[in-house]
CSV table of C-alpha atoms in Angstrom, one decimal:
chain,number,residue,atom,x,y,z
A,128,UNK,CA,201.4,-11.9,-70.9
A,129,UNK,CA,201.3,-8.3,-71.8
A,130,UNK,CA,201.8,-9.0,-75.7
A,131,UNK,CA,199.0,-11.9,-75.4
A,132,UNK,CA,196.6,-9.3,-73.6
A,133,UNK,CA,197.3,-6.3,-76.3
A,134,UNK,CA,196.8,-9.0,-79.2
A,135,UNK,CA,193.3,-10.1,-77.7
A,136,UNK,CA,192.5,-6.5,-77.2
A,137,UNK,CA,192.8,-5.9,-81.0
A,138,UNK,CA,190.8,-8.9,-81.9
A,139,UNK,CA,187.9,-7.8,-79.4
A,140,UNK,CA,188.0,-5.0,-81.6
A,141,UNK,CA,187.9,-5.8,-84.9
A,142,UNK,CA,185.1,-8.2,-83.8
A,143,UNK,CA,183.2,-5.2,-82.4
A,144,UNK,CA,184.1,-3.0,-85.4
A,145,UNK,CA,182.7,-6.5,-87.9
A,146,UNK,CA,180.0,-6.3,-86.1
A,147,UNK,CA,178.6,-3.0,-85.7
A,148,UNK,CA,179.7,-2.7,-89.9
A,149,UNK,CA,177.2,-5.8,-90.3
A,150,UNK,CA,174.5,-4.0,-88.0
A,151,UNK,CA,175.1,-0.7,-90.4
A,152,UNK,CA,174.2,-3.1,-93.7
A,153,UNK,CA,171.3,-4.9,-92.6
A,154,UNK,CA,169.7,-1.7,-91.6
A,155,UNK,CA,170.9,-0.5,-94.6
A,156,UNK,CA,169.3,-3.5,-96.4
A,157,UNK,CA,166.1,-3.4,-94.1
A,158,UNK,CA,165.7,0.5,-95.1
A,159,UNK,CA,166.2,-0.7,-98.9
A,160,UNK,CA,163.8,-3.3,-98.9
A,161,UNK,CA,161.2,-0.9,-97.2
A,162,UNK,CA,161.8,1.9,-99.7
A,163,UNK,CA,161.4,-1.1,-102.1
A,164,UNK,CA,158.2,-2.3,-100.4
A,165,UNK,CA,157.1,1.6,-100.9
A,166,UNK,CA,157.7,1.8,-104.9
A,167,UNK,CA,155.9,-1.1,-105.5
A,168,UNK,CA,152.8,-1.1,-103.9
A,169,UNK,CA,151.7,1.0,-106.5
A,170,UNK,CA,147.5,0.1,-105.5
A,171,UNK,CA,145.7,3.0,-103.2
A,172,UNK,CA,141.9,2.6,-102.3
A,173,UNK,CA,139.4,4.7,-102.6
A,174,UNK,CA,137.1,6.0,-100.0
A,175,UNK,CA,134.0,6.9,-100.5
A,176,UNK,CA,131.3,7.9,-98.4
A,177,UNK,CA,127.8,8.4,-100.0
A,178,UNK,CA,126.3,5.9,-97.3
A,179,UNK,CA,124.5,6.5,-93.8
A,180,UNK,CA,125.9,3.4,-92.3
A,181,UNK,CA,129.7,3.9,-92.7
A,182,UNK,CA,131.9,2.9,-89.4
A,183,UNK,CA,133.6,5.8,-88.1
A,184,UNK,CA,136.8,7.2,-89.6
A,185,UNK,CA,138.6,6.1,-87.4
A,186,UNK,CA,137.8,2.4,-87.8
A,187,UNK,CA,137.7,2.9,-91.5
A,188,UNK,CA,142.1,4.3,-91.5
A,189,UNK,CA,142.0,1.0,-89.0
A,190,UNK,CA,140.9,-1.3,-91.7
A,191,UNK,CA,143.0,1.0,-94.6
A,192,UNK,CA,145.9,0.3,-92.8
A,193,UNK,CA,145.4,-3.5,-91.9
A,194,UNK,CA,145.0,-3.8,-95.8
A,195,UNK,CA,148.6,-2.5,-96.4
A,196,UNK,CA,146.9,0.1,-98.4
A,197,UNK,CA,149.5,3.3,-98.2
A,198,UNK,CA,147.6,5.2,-100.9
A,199,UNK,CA,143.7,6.5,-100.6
A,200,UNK,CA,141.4,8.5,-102.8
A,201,UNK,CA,138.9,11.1,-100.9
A,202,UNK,CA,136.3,12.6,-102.5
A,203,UNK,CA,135.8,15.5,-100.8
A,204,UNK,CA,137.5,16.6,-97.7
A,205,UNK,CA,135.9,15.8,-94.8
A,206,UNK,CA,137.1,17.3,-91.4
A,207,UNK,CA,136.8,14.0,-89.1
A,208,UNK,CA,138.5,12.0,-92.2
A,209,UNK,CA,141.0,14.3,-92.2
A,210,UNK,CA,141.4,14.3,-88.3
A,211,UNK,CA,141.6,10.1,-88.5
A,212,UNK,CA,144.4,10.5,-91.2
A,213,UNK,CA,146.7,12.6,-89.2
A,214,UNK,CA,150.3,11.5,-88.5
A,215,UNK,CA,149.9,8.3,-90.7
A,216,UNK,CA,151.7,7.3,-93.5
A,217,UNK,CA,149.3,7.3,-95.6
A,218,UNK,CA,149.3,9.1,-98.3
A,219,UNK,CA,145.6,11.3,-99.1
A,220,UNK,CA,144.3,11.8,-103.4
A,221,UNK,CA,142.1,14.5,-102.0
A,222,UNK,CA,138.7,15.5,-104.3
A,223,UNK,CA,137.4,19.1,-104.9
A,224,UNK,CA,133.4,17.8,-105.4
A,225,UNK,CA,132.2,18.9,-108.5
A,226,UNK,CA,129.1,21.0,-105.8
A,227,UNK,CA,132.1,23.4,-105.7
A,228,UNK,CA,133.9,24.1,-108.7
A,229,UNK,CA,131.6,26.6,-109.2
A,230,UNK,CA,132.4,28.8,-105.8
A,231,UNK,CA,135.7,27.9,-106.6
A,232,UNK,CA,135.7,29.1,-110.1
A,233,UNK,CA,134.4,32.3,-108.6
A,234,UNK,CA,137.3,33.6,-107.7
A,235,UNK,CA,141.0,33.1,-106.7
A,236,UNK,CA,140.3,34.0,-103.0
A,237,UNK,CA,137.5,31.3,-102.9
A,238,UNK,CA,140.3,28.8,-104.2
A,239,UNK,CA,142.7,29.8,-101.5
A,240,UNK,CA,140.2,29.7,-98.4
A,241,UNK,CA,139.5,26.1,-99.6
A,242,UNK,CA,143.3,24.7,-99.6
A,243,UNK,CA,144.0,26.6,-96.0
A,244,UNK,CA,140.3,24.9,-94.9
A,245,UNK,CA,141.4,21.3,-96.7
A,246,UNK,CA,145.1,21.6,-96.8
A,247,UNK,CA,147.5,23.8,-94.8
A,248,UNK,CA,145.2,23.4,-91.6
A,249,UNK,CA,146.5,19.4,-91.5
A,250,UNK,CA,150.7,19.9,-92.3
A,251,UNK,CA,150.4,16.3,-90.4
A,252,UNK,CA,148.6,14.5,-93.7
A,253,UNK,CA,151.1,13.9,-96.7
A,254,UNK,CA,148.7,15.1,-98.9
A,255,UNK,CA,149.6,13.8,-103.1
A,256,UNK,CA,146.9,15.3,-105.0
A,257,UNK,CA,144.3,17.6,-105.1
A,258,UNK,CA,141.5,16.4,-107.9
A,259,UNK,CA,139.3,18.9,-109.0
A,260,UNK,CA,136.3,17.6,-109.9
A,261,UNK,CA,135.4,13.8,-110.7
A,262,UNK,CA,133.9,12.4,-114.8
A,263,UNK,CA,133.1,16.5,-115.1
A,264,UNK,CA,133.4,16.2,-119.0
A,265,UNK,CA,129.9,13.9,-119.5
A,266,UNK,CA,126.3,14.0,-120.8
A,267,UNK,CA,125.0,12.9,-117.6
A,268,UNK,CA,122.7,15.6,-116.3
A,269,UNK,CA,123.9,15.8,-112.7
A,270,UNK,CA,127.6,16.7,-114.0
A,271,UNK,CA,127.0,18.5,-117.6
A,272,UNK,CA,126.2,21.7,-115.5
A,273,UNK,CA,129.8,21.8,-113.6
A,274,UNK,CA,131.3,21.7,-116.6
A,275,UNK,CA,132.1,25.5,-117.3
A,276,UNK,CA,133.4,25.5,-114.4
A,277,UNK,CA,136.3,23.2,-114.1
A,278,UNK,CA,139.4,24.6,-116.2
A,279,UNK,CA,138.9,27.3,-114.1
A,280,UNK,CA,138.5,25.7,-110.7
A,281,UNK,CA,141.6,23.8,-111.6
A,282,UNK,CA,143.7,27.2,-112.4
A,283,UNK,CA,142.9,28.8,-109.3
A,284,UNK,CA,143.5,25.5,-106.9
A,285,UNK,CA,147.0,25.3,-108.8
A,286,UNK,CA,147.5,29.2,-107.6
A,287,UNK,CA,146.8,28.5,-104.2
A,288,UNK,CA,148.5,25.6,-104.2
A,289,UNK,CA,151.6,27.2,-105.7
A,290,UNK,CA,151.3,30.3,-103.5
A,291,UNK,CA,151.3,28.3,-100.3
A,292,UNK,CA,155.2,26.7,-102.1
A,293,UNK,CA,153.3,23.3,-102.0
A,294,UNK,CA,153.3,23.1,-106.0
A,295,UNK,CA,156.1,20.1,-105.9
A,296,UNK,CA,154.8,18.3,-103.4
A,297,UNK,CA,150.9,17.9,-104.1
A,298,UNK,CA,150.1,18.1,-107.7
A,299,UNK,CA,146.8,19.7,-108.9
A,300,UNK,CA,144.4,17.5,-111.7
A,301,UNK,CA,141.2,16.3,-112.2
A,302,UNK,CA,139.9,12.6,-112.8
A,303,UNK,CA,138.0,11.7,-115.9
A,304,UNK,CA,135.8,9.1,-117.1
A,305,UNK,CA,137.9,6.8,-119.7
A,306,UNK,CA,134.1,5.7,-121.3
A,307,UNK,CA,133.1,9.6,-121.8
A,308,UNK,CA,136.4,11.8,-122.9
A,309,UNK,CA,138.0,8.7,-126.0
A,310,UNK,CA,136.5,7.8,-129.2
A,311,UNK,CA,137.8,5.1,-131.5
A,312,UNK,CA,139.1,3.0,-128.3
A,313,UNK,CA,139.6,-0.5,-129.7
A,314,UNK,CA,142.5,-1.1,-130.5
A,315,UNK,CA,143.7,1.1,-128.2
A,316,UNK,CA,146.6,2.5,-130.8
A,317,UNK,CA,143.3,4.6,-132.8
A,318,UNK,CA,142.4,6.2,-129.4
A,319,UNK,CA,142.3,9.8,-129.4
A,320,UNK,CA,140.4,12.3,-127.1
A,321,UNK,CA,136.4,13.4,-128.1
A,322,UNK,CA,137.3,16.8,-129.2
A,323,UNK,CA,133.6,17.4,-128.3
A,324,UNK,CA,135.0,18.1,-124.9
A,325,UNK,CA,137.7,20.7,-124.0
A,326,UNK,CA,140.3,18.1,-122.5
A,327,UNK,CA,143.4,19.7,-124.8
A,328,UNK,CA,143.1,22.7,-122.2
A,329,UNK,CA,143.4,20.4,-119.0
A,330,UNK,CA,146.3,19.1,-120.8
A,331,UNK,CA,147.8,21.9,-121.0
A,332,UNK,CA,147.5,22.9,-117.8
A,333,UNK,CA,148.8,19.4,-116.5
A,334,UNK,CA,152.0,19.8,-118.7
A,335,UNK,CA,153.0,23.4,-117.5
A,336,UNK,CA,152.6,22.4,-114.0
A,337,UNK,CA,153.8,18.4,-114.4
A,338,UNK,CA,150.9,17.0,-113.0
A,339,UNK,CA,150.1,13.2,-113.9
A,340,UNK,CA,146.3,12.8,-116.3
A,341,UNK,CA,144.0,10.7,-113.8
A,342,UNK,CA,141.2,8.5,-115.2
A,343,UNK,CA,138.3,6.4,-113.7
A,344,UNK,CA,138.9,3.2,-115.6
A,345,UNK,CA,136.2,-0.1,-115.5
A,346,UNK,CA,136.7,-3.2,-117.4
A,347,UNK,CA,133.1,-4.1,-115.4
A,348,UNK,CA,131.0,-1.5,-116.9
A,349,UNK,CA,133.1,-2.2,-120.5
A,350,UNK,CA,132.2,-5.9,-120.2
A,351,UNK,CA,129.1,-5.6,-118.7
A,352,UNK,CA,127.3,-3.2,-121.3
A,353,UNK,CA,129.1,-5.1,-124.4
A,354,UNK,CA,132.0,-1.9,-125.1
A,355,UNK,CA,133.7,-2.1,-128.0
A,356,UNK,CA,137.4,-2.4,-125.3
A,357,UNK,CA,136.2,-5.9,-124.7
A,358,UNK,CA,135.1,-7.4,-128.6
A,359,UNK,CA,132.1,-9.6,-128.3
A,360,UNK,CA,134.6,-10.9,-131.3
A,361,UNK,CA,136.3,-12.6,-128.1
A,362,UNK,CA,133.4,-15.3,-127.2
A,363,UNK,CA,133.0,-16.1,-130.8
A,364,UNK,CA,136.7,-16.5,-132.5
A,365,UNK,CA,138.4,-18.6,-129.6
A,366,UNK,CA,138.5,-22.0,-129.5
A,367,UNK,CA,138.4,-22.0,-125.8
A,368,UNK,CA,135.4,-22.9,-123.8
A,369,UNK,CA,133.5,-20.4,-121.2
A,370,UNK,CA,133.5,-16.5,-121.1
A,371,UNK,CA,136.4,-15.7,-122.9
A,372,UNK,CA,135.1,-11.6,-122.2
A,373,UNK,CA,135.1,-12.4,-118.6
A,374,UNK,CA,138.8,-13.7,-118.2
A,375,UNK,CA,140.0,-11.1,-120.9
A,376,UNK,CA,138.2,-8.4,-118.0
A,377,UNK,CA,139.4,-9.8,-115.1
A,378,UNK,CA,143.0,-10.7,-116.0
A,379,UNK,CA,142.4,-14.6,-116.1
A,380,UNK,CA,143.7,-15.0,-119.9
A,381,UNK,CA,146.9,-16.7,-120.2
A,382,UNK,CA,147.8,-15.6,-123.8
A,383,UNK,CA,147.4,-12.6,-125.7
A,384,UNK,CA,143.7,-12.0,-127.0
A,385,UNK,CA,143.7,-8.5,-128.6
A,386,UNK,CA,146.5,-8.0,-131.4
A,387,UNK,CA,147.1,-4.4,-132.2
A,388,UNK,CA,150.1,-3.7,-134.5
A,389,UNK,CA,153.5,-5.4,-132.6
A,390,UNK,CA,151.6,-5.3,-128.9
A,391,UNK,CA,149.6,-7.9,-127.7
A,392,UNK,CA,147.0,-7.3,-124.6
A,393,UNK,CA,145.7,-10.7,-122.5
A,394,UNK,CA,143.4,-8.4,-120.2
A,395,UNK,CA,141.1,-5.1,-120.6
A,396,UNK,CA,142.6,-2.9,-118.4
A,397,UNK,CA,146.1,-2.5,-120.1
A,398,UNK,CA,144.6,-1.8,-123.1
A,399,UNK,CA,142.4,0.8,-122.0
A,400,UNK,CA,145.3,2.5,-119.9
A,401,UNK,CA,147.3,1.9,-123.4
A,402,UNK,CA,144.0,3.8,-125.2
A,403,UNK,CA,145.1,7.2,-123.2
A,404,UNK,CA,148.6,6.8,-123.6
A,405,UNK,CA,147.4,7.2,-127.6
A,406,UNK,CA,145.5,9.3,-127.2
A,407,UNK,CA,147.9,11.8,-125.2
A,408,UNK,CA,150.5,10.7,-127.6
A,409,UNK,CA,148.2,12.3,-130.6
A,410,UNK,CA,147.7,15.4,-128.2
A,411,UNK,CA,151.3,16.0,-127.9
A,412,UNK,CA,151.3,14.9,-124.5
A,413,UNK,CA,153.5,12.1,-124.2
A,414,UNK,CA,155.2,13.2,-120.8
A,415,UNK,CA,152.5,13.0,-118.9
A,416,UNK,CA,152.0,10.4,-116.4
A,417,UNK,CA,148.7,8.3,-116.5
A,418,UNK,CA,147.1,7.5,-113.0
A,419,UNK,CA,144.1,5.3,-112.8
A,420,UNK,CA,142.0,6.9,-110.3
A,421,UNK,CA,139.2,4.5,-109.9
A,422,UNK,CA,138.7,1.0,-110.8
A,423,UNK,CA,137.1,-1.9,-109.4
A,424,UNK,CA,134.4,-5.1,-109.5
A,425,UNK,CA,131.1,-4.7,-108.0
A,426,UNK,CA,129.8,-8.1,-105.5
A,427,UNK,CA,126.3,-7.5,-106.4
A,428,UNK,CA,123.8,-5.4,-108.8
A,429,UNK,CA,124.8,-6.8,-112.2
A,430,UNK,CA,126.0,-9.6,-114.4
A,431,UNK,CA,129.1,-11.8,-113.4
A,432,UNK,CA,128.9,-9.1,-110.1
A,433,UNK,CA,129.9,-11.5,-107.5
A,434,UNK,CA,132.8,-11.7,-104.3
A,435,UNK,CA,134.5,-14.0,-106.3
A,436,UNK,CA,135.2,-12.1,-109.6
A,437,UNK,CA,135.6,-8.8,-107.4
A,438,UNK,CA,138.4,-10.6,-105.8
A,439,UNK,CA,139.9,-11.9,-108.6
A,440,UNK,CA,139.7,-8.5,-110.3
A,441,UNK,CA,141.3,-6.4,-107.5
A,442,UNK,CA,143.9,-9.0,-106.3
A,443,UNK,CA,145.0,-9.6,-109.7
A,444,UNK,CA,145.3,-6.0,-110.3
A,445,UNK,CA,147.7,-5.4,-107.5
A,446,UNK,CA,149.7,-8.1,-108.7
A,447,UNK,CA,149.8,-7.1,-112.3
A,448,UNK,CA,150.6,-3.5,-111.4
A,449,UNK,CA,153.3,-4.7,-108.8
A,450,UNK,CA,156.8,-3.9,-111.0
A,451,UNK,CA,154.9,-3.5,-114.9
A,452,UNK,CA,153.5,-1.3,-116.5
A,453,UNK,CA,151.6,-2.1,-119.9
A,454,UNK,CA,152.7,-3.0,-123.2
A,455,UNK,CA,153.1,0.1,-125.1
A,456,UNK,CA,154.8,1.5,-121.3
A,457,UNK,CA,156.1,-1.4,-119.9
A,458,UNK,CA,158.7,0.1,-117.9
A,459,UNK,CA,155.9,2.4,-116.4
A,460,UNK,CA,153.9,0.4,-112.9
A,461,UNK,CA,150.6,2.5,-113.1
A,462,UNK,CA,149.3,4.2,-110.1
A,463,UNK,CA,146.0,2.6,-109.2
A,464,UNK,CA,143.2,3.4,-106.7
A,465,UNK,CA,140.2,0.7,-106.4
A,466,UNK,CA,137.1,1.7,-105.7
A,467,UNK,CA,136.1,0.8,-103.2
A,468,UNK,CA,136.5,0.8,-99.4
A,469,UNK,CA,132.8,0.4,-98.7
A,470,UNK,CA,129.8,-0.7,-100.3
A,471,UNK,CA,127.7,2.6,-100.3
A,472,UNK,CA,123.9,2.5,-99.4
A,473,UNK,CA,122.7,5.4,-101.4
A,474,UNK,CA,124.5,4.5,-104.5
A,475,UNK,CA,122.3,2.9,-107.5
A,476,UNK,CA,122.0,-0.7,-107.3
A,477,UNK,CA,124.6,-1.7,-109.6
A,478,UNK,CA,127.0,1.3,-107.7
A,479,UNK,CA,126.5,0.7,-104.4
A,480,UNK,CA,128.3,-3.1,-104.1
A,481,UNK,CA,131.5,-2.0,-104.7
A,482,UNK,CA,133.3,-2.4,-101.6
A,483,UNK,CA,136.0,-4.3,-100.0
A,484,UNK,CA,134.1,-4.2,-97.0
A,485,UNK,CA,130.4,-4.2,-96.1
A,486,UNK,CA,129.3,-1.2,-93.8
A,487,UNK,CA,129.5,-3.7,-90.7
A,488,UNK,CA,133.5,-3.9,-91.4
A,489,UNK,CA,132.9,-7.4,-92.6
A,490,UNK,CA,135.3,-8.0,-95.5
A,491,UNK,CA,133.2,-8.7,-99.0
A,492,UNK,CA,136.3,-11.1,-99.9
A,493,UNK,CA,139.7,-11.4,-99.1
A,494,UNK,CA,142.7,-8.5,-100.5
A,495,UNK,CA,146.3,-7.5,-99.6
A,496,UNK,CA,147.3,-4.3,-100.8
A,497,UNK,CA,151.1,-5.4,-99.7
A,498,UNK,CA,153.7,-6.0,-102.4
């Protein structure tokens, strides 16, 4: 009886031990898949605010975080923003406005005030990057003026940044405006940088300090105002009926539409992300990373501007950027932030009907930001 009872005690045991060793791997497995989940939901959104009807911020990190959306692009820091994205997971593309490079560019002290003001003052925000300045390098009169002042802005922002010990952690950049800083675009492999502007030194700058090249990106406008990116060529060589343009924008081709060398493109956006891989490539740039910092489909204000084609666009984006990256990087998912949260009020007509959501929280179409 003894015997039996010692036998059973040792297969009570090696039961317990099976189990708690299965417990261990589906946690294990469960913590995978999540870290998984993490790397490819690659899509952020970005939040803009030039509106006088927005919800509060609290309800707006409420509706961020019912999307999925683990990524989001301010652009400026905003102190009851900031507050809503405390102790969240998700992580903050913080802007420098381009109103302040100048103060910035001032002097170093200016630059410091501003990340303990912006940055150290929330350790609770997993703050990714700080962008200095947004399509800075253009003719546009409300921007040209800024312009001296940015390389500068962006040097002393990296010293404070560095002299905080955050320089690993949140990397220092600026976003520019594909359209404005490439000439020779199509096809993307003749791309090179509009030596007009002084982008080789904000390359620089990003390569000693490893800091990715951001780039507002927009099939829309390229379609939209007939861009060379999206060949009128399109419409009149296939054989296919309808808008040919359109799907090639909106990533509704099924086959390859733009030929350039051994790479083939089916929609607009690869090859214009493709454009500033060139174009770096000519720069000798190549290591750096390229993150699209704005992108989107307007649901109003312009031609083929509808909820429909704005959800096609942004859906299929998230899908597309999921686990590939493009042809000429195709082992290289591209960081994405669409623009944009909210339709803003006291945009332009053709700006303001951008968003996922109207101002009264009501969704403009339906969107997942989970992989």
């Amino acid at each position: 009886m003894q015997s039996f009872s010692n036998m059973q005690y040792c297969t009570v045991l090696l039961l317990l031990c099976s189990f708690f060793a299965f417990l261990h791997d589906a946690s294990a497995a469960q913590q995978a898949s999540g870290q998984q989940h993490a790397e490819l939901n690659r899509a952020g959104v970005c939040y803009g605010t030039f509106a006088d009807n927005l919800p509060s911020p609290q309800e707006a990190v409420s509706l961020i975080q019912n999307l999925q959306a683990n990524r989001i692009r301010l652009y400026g820091p905003d102190f009851n923003v900031l507050q809503a994205l405390k102790n969240t997971s998700i992580e903050v593309v913080l802007g420098v406005p381009n109103y302040q490079l100048q103060s910035i560019a001032s002097g170093q002290d200016k630059a410091n005030q501003w990340i303990q003001n912006n940055v150290q003052n929330f350790p609770d925000i997993n703050f990714r990057y700080i962008v200095v300045g947004n399509g800075v390098p253009t003719q546009d009169q409300h921007s040209i003026e800024y312009r001296e002042f940015l390389l500068t802005a962006m040097k002393n922002i990296q010293n404070a940044v560095s002299s905080c010990g955050l320089q690993n952690k949140i990397k220092v950049s600026t976003a520019l405006d594909h359209s404005v800083i490439l000439k020779q675009i199509h096809p993307p492999s003749n791309a090179e940088f509009d030596d007009k502007y002084f982008i080789g030194d904000i390359i620089q700058l990003l390569k000693n300090n490893n800091a990715p090249f951001l780039v507002n990106i927009h099939p829309y406008y390229s379609y939209a105002f007939n861009k060379p990116e999206i060949p009128l060529e399109l419409n009149k060589d296939s054989q296919a009926s309808g808008d040919i343009r359109l799907r090639y924008a909106y990533f509704r081709s099924p086959s390859v539409l733009v030929k350039d060398g051994q790479l083939g493109y089916k929609n607009a956006f690869d090859a214009m992300v493709d454009a500033v891989y060139s174009a770096l490539e000519k720069a000798d740039a190549s290591s750096l990373d390229v993150v699209v910092s704005e992108t989107g489909w307007p649901t109003a204000g312009g031609p083929q501007a509808t909820a429909y084609n704005a959800r096609l666009y942004n859906n299929n984006l998230i899908k597309r950027i999921k686990s590939k990256g493009t042809p000429k990087r195709p082992k290289k998912p591209v960081e994405t932030y669409i623009y944009n949260l909210f339709d803003e009020n006291q945009r332009s007509e053709m700006e303001r009907h951008w968003g996922i959501f109207e101002a009264n929280k009501q969704a403009n179409y339906p969107i997942t930001f989970a992989s």
